[in-house]
PDB file of C-alpha atoms and ligand atoms in Angstrom:
ATOM      1  CA  MET W   1     -83.773 -51.360  36.163  1.00 66.00           C
ATOM      2  CA  SER W   2     -81.774 -50.874  39.335  1.00 77.00           C
ATOM      3  CA  ILE W   3     -78.694 -48.718  39.196  1.00 79.00           C
ATOM      4  CA  GLN W   4     -76.387 -51.661  39.973  1.00 77.00           C
ATOM      5  CA  ASN W   5     -77.134 -53.165  36.576  1.00 84.00           C
ATOM      6  CA  LYS W   6     -76.575 -50.001  34.593  1.00 89.00           C
ATOM      7  CA  LEU W   7     -73.467 -49.051  32.658  1.00 93.00           C
ATOM      8  CA  ARG W   8     -71.600 -45.781  33.065  1.00 94.00           C
ATOM      9  CA  GLU W   9     -71.322 -43.737  29.878  1.00 96.00           C
ATOM     10  CA  VAL W  10     -68.758 -40.958  30.148  1.00 98.00           C
ATOM     11  CA  LEU W  11     -70.155 -37.732  28.677  1.00 98.00           C
ATOM     12  CA  PHE W  12     -67.319 -35.336  29.495  1.00 98.00           C
ATOM     13  CA  THR W  13     -63.856 -36.204  30.706  1.00 98.00           C
ATOM     14  CA  LYS W  14     -61.892 -34.287  33.305  1.00 98.00           C
ATOM     15  CA  GLU W  15     -59.840 -32.693  30.504  1.00 98.00           C
ATOM     16  CA  GLN W  16     -62.879 -31.676  28.431  1.00 98.00           C
ATOM     17  CA  ILE W  17     -64.474 -30.087  31.490  1.00 98.00           C
ATOM     18  CA  ALA W  18     -61.258 -28.227  32.388  1.00 98.00           C
ATOM     19  CA  ARG W  19     -61.007 -26.802  28.858  1.00 98.00           C
ATOM     20  CA  LYS W  20     -64.630 -25.658  28.891  1.00 98.00           C
ATOM     21  CA  VAL W  21     -64.339 -24.098  32.358  1.00 98.00           C
ATOM     22  CA  LYS W  22     -61.228 -22.187  31.265  1.00 98.00           C
ATOM     23  CA  GLU W  23     -63.093 -20.926  28.191  1.00 98.00           C
ATOM     24  CA  LEU W  24     -66.055 -19.778  30.305  1.00 98.00           C
ATOM     25  CA  GLY W  25     -63.676 -18.070  32.739  1.00 98.00           C
ATOM     26  CA  GLU W  26     -62.065 -16.134  29.911  1.00 98.00           C
ATOM     27  CA  ILE W  27     -65.398 -14.941  28.520  1.00 98.00           C
ATOM     28  CA  ILE W  28     -66.685 -13.985  31.973  1.00 98.00           C
ATOM     29  CA  SER W  29     -63.427 -12.142  32.784  1.00 98.00           C
ATOM     30  CA  ARG W  30     -63.848 -10.119  29.604  1.00 98.00           C
ATOM     31  CA  ASP W  31     -67.546  -9.386  30.218  1.00 98.00           C
ATOM     32  CA  TYR W  32     -67.015  -8.357  33.847  1.00 98.00           C
ATOM     33  CA  GLU W  33     -64.032  -6.103  33.398  1.00 98.00           C
ATOM     34  CA  ASN W  34     -64.687  -2.884  35.355  1.00 96.00           C
ATOM     35  CA  LYS W  35     -67.784  -4.406  36.961  1.00 98.00           C
ATOM     36  CA  ASN W  36     -68.391  -5.536  40.509  1.00 98.00           C
ATOM     37  CA  LEU W  37     -68.764  -9.287  40.110  1.00 98.00           C
ATOM     38  CA  LEU W  38     -70.564 -11.291  42.769  1.00 98.00           C
ATOM     39  CA  VAL W  39     -70.756 -15.012  42.061  1.00 99.00           C
ATOM     40  CA  VAL W  40     -73.643 -16.719  43.839  1.00 98.00           C
ATOM     41  CA  SER W  41     -73.085 -20.459  43.792  1.00 98.00           C
ATOM     42  CA  LEU W  42     -76.028 -22.809  44.328  1.00 98.00           C
ATOM     43  CA  LEU W  43     -75.106 -25.597  46.715  1.00 97.00           C
ATOM     44  CA  LYS W  44     -74.526 -28.351  46.726  1.00 96.00           C
ATOM     45  CA  GLY W  45     -74.368 -29.311  43.062  1.00 96.00           C
ATOM     46  CA  SER W  46     -72.260 -26.399  41.863  1.00 98.00           C
ATOM     47  CA  PHE W  47     -69.507 -26.472  44.488  1.00 98.00           C
ATOM     48  CA  ILE W  48     -66.900 -28.113  42.280  1.00 98.00           C
ATOM     49  CA  PHE W  49     -67.809 -26.171  39.131  1.00 98.00           C
ATOM     50  CA  THR W  50     -67.737 -22.902  41.106  1.00 98.00           C
ATOM     51  CA  ALA W  51     -64.361 -23.696  42.672  1.00 98.00           C
ATOM     52  CA  ASP W  52     -62.845 -24.360  39.249  1.00 98.00           C
ATOM     53  CA  LEU W  53     -64.627 -21.507  37.459  1.00 99.00           C
ATOM     54  CA  VAL W  54     -63.655 -18.742  39.902  1.00 98.00           C
ATOM     55  CA  ARG W  55     -60.009 -19.781  39.570  1.00 98.00           C
ATOM     56  CA  GLU W  56     -60.292 -19.114  35.826  1.00 98.00           C
ATOM     57  CA  ILE W  57     -61.780 -15.657  36.432  1.00 98.00           C
ATOM     58  CA  GLU W  58     -59.213 -12.888  36.339  1.00 98.00           C
ATOM     59  CA  VAL W  59     -61.272  -9.938  37.555  1.00 98.00           C
ATOM     60  CA  PRO W  60     -61.999  -9.259  41.231  1.00 98.00           C
ATOM     61  CA  VAL W  61     -64.810 -11.497  42.419  1.00 98.00           C
ATOM     62  CA  ARG W  62     -66.771 -11.918  45.618  1.00 98.00           C
ATOM     63  CA  ILE W  63     -68.171 -15.417  46.138  1.00 98.00           C
ATOM     64  CA  GLU W  64     -71.275 -16.348  48.118  1.00 98.00           C
ATOM     65  CA  PHE W  65     -73.327 -19.510  48.422  1.00 98.00           C
ATOM     66  CA  MET W  66     -77.024 -20.254  48.545  1.00 98.00           C
ATOM     67  CA  VAL W  67     -78.822 -23.459  49.342  1.00 97.00           C
ATOM     68  CA  THR W  68     -82.128 -24.187  47.655  1.00 94.00           C
ATOM     69  CA  SER W  69     -84.298 -27.217  48.171  1.00 86.00           C
ATOM     70  CA  SER W  70     -83.380 -29.965  45.752  1.00 60.00           C
ATOM     71  CA  TYR W  71     -84.895 -33.125  44.355  1.00 52.00           C
ATOM     72  CA  GLY W  72     -83.799 -35.065  47.433  1.00 49.00           C
ATOM     73  CA  ASN W  73     -83.191 -38.599  46.344  1.00 48.00           C
ATOM     74  CA  SER W  74     -85.698 -38.526  43.539  1.00 54.00           C
ATOM     75  CA  GLU W  75     -84.828 -37.720  39.937  1.00 55.00           C
ATOM     76  CA  GLU W  76     -87.828 -35.422  39.405  1.00 58.00           C
ATOM     77  CA  SER W  77     -88.218 -31.790  40.419  1.00 58.00           C
ATOM     78  CA  SER W  78     -91.139 -31.032  42.718  1.00 60.00           C
ATOM     79  CA  GLY W  79     -91.776 -27.667  41.019  1.00 68.00           C
ATOM     80  CA  GLU W  80     -91.274 -25.781  44.285  1.00 68.00           C
ATOM     81  CA  VAL W  81     -87.996 -24.153  45.211  1.00 87.00           C
ATOM     82  CA  LYS W  82     -87.375 -23.103  48.777  1.00 90.00           C
ATOM     83  CA  VAL W  83     -84.455 -20.919  49.740  1.00 94.00           C
ATOM     84  CA  LEU W  84     -82.949 -22.922  52.599  1.00 95.00           C
ATOM     85  CA  GLN W  85     -79.956 -20.622  53.009  1.00 97.00           C
ATOM     86  CA  ASP W  86     -79.910 -17.107  51.606  1.00 97.00           C
ATOM     87  CA  ILE W  87     -76.965 -14.780  51.122  1.00 98.00           C
ATOM     88  CA  LYS W  88     -76.806 -12.335  54.006  1.00 97.00           C
ATOM     89  CA  ASP W  89     -77.078  -9.128  51.919  1.00 97.00           C
ATOM     90  CA  GLU W  90     -80.465  -7.415  52.143  1.00 97.00           C
ATOM     91  CA  SER W  91     -79.450  -5.265  49.175  1.00 98.00           C
ATOM     92  CA  LEU W  92     -77.236  -6.130  46.203  1.00 98.00           C
ATOM     93  CA  LYS W  93     -77.091  -2.548  44.969  1.00 98.00           C
ATOM     94  CA  GLY W  94     -73.848  -2.020  43.093  1.00 98.00           C
ATOM     95  CA  TYR W  95     -73.196  -5.706  42.420  1.00 98.00           C
ATOM     96  CA  ASP W  96     -73.158  -7.522  39.102  1.00 98.00           C
ATOM     97  CA  VAL W  97     -74.511 -10.895  40.143  1.00 98.00           C
ATOM     98  CA  LEU W  98     -73.649 -14.116  38.353  1.00 99.00           C
ATOM     99  CA  ILE W  99     -75.614 -17.131  39.575  1.00 98.00           C
ATOM    100  CA  VAL W 100     -73.613 -20.321  39.078  1.00 98.00           C
ATOM    101  CA  ASP W 101     -75.246 -23.741  38.973  1.00 98.00           C
ATOM    102  CA  ASP W 102     -74.197 -27.193  37.855  1.00 98.00           C
ATOM    103  CA  ILE W 103     -77.113 -27.834  35.508  1.00 97.00           C
ATOM    104  CA  THR W 104     -80.356 -26.372  34.230  1.00 96.00           C
ATOM    105  CA  ASP W 105     -82.996 -29.019  33.851  1.00 95.00           C
ATOM    106  CA  THR W 106     -86.602 -27.801  34.258  1.00 94.00           C
ATOM    107  CA  ALA W 107     -85.197 -24.282  34.992  1.00 96.00           C
ATOM    108  CA  ILE W 108     -87.456 -24.040  38.025  1.00 95.00           C
ATOM    109  CA  THR W 109     -84.452 -23.551  40.322  1.00 95.00           C
ATOM    110  CA  MET W 110     -82.764 -20.897  38.205  1.00 96.00           C
ATOM    111  CA  THR W 111     -85.883 -18.853  37.486  1.00 95.00           C
ATOM    112  CA  ASN W 112     -86.816 -18.866  41.177  1.00 95.00           C
ATOM    113  CA  VAL W 113     -83.340 -17.847  42.327  1.00 97.00           C
ATOM    114  CA  LEU W 114     -83.245 -15.117  39.679  1.00 97.00           C
ATOM    115  CA  ARG W 115     -86.539 -13.735  40.910  1.00 96.00           C
ATOM    116  CA  HIS W 116     -85.378 -13.955  44.529  1.00 96.00           C
ATOM    117  CA  LEU W 117     -82.046 -12.167  43.974  1.00 98.00           C
ATOM    118  CA  SER W 118     -83.532  -9.581  41.574  1.00 98.00           C
ATOM    119  CA  LYS W 119     -85.612  -8.293  44.500  1.00 98.00           C
ATOM    120  CA  LYS W 120     -82.328  -7.247  46.128  1.00 98.00           C
ATOM    121  CA  ASN W 121     -81.783  -4.769  43.263  1.00 98.00           C
ATOM    122  CA  PRO W 122     -78.382  -5.741  41.826  1.00 98.00           C
ATOM    123  CA  ASN W 123     -76.831  -3.685  39.011  1.00 98.00           C
ATOM    124  CA  SER W 124     -77.170  -6.676  36.735  1.00 98.00           C
ATOM    125  CA  ILE W 125     -77.949 -10.351  37.090  1.00 98.00           C
ATOM    126  CA  LYS W 126     -76.933 -13.247  34.841  1.00 98.00           C
ATOM    127  CA  SER W 127     -76.535 -16.998  35.093  1.00 98.00           C
ATOM    128  CA  CYS W 128     -73.883 -19.562  34.251  1.00 98.00           C
ATOM    129  CA  VAL W 129     -74.377 -23.332  34.143  1.00 98.00           C
ATOM    130  CA  LEU W 130     -71.952 -26.035  33.177  1.00 98.00           C
ATOM    131  CA  LEU W 131     -74.651 -28.283  31.749  1.00 98.00           C
ATOM    132  CA  ASP W 132     -77.979 -27.642  30.106  1.00 98.00           C
ATOM    133  CA  LYS W 133     -80.845 -30.019  29.351  1.00 97.00           C
ATOM    134  CA  PRO W 134     -83.061 -27.747  27.204  1.00 97.00           C
ATOM    135  CA  SER W 135     -85.499 -30.540  26.312  1.00 96.00           C
ATOM    136  CA  ARG W 136     -86.595 -30.801  29.957  1.00 94.00           C
ATOM    137  CA  ARG W 137     -87.824 -27.257  30.542  1.00 96.00           C
ATOM    138  CA  LYS W 138     -90.974 -26.645  32.526  1.00 94.00           C
ATOM    139  CA  VAL W 139     -90.409 -22.893  32.332  1.00 94.00           C
ATOM    140  CA  GLU W 140     -88.728 -21.057  29.498  1.00 95.00           C
ATOM    141  CA  TYR W 141     -85.182 -20.044  30.332  1.00 96.00           C
ATOM    142  CA  VAL W 142     -81.807 -19.806  28.636  1.00 97.00           C
ATOM    143  CA  ALA W 143     -78.726 -19.240  30.800  1.00 98.00           C
ATOM    144  CA  ASP W 144     -76.299 -16.503  29.766  1.00 98.00           C
ATOM    145  CA  TYR W 145     -73.242 -18.777  29.910  1.00 98.00           C
ATOM    146  CA  ILE W 146     -73.577 -22.484  29.137  1.00 98.00           C
ATOM    147  CA  GLY W 147     -70.824 -25.102  29.128  1.00 98.00           C
ATOM    148  CA  PHE W 148     -72.393 -28.092  27.390  1.00 98.00           C
ATOM    149  CA  GLU W 149     -75.839 -28.930  26.094  1.00 98.00           C
ATOM    150  CA  ILE W 150     -76.914 -32.503  26.825  1.00 97.00           C
ATOM    151  CA  PRO W 151     -79.892 -34.700  25.982  1.00 95.00           C
ATOM    152  CA  ASP W 152     -82.464 -35.829  28.528  1.00 94.00           C
ATOM    153  CA  MET W 153     -80.477 -38.239  30.672  1.00 92.00           C
ATOM    154  CA  PHE W 154     -79.747 -38.337  34.380  1.00 91.00           C
ATOM    155  CA  ILE W 155     -76.122 -37.507  34.895  1.00 95.00           C
ATOM    156  CA  VAL W 156     -73.677 -37.752  37.752  1.00 97.00           C
ATOM    157  CA  GLY W 157     -70.219 -36.540  38.784  1.00 98.00           C
ATOM    158  CA  TYR W 158     -68.324 -33.218  38.978  1.00 98.00           C
ATOM    159  CA  GLY W 159     -70.636 -32.051  41.769  1.00 98.00           C
ATOM    160  CA  LEU W 160     -73.776 -33.761  40.513  1.00 97.00           C
ATOM    161  CA  ASN W 161     -75.113 -36.403  42.832  1.00 96.00           C
ATOM    162  CA  TYR W 162     -76.814 -39.727  42.769  1.00 94.00           C
ATOM    163  CA  GLY W 163     -78.498 -39.970  46.143  1.00 91.00           C
ATOM    164  CA  ASP W 164     -75.901 -38.364  48.389  1.00 90.00           C
ATOM    165  CA  TYR W 165     -72.961 -39.849  46.521  1.00 96.00           C
ATOM    166  CA  LEU W 166     -70.713 -39.543  43.462  1.00 97.00           C
ATOM    167  CA  ARG W 167     -70.303 -35.746  43.590  1.00 98.00           C
ATOM    168  CA  ASN W 168     -66.534 -36.294  43.882  1.00 98.00           C
ATOM    169  CA  VAL W 169     -66.171 -38.085  40.544  1.00 98.00           C
ATOM    170  CA  ASP W 170     -63.873 -35.930  38.381  1.00 98.00           C
ATOM    171  CA  HIS W 171     -65.835 -36.405  35.148  1.00 98.00           C
ATOM    172  CA  VAL W 172     -69.488 -36.359  34.098  1.00 98.00           C
ATOM    173  CA  PHE W 173     -71.229 -39.612  33.275  1.00 98.00           C
ATOM    174  CA  ALA W 174     -74.702 -41.060  32.725  1.00 96.00           C
ATOM    175  CA  PHE W 175     -76.107 -44.376  33.860  1.00 91.00           C
ATOM    176  CA  VAL W 176     -77.389 -46.226  30.803  1.00 90.00           C
ATOM    177  CA  ASP W 177     -79.082 -49.564  30.217  1.00 87.00           C
ATOM    178  CA  PRO W 178     -76.797 -52.265  28.813  1.00 88.00           C
ATOM    179  CA  LYS W 179     -77.525 -53.101  25.155  1.00 80.00           C
TER     180      LYS W 179
HETATM  181  P1  IMP R   1     -84.073 -27.601  37.704  1.00 81.32           P
HETATM  182  O1  IMP R   1     -84.696 -26.745  38.764  1.00 81.32           O
HETATM  183  O2  IMP R   1     -85.020 -28.684  37.261  1.00 81.32           O
HETATM  184  O3  IMP R   1     -83.507 -26.852  36.548  1.00 81.32           O
HETATM  185  O4  IMP R   1     -82.959 -28.443  38.382  1.00 81.32           O
HETATM  186  C1  IMP R   1     -81.816 -27.923  38.803  1.00 81.32           C
HETATM  187  C2  IMP R   1     -81.158 -28.798  39.843  1.00 81.32           C
HETATM  188  O5  IMP R   1     -81.525 -30.170  39.803  1.00 81.32           O
HETATM  189  C3  IMP R   1     -79.685 -28.762  39.563  1.00 81.32           C
HETATM  190  O6  IMP R   1     -79.101 -27.710  40.287  1.00 81.32           O
HETATM  191  C4  IMP R   1     -79.213 -30.120  39.991  1.00 81.32           C
HETATM  192  O7  IMP R   1     -78.756 -30.050  41.319  1.00 81.32           O
HETATM  193  C5  IMP R   1     -80.406 -31.021  39.896  1.00 81.32           C
HETATM  194  N1  IMP R   1     -80.334 -31.878  38.689  1.00 81.32           N
HETATM  195  C6  IMP R   1     -80.975 -31.692  37.523  1.00 81.32           C
HETATM  196  N2  IMP R   1     -80.672 -32.638  36.624  1.00 81.32           N
HETATM  197  C7  IMP R   1     -79.779 -33.445  37.243  1.00 81.32           C
HETATM  198  C8  IMP R   1     -79.050 -34.614  36.815  1.00 81.32           C
HETATM  199  O8  IMP R   1     -79.142 -35.105  35.679  1.00 81.32           O
HETATM  200  N3  IMP R   1     -78.204 -35.148  37.732  1.00 81.32           N
HETATM  201  C9  IMP R   1     -78.047 -34.642  38.985  1.00 81.32           C
HETATM  202  N4  IMP R   1     -78.691 -33.562  39.418  1.00 81.32           N
HETATM  203  C10 IMP R   1     -79.550 -32.963  38.559  1.00 81.32           C
HETATM  204 MG1   MG R   2     -78.444 -28.032  42.207  1.00 81.32          MG
END
């Protein structure tokens, strides 16, 4: 069924997301007290989540961005992740890295980025995702900080795209077939 005929089912409102992001920020602030936090945000999907999350973090934080290859316009992961834009540090010695992404689906992206950044020898490395679709895993992985668990549905908004659009929607919704 084409997308024009689908209905939008709101999964998380702007207010629900804000509450969850605040909660995550509080936990992260506690866990990273007296550490050297470096947030690495995976573009483009996580740009809105990262912007909100770092403003709820009360410890000093450096923020960098990486671009990895994405699904393009298709809804399925290719299995391959290319680093299209890396952070400029050759070494992450002394940093406590927190990778921030919008969603973990197959976990191919996160496990690849973890492997890539681990080679730069950070003090510690963890991950934080707003949304998690555990039923879709192709590789085993559980993020350290998770906002919401969701079933296997393609979702949009709050940074997540459909084609190149809808990232600016302030809530998270799914396209569903009308009953
Ligand atoms: P993974 O490598 O399969 O875990 O996919 C991670 C990336 O795919 C995320 O960073 C998203 O950008 C994208 N993605 C996964 N599921 C969805 C979805 O339901 N809507 C929009 N983008 C998604
Ligand atoms: Mg992404």
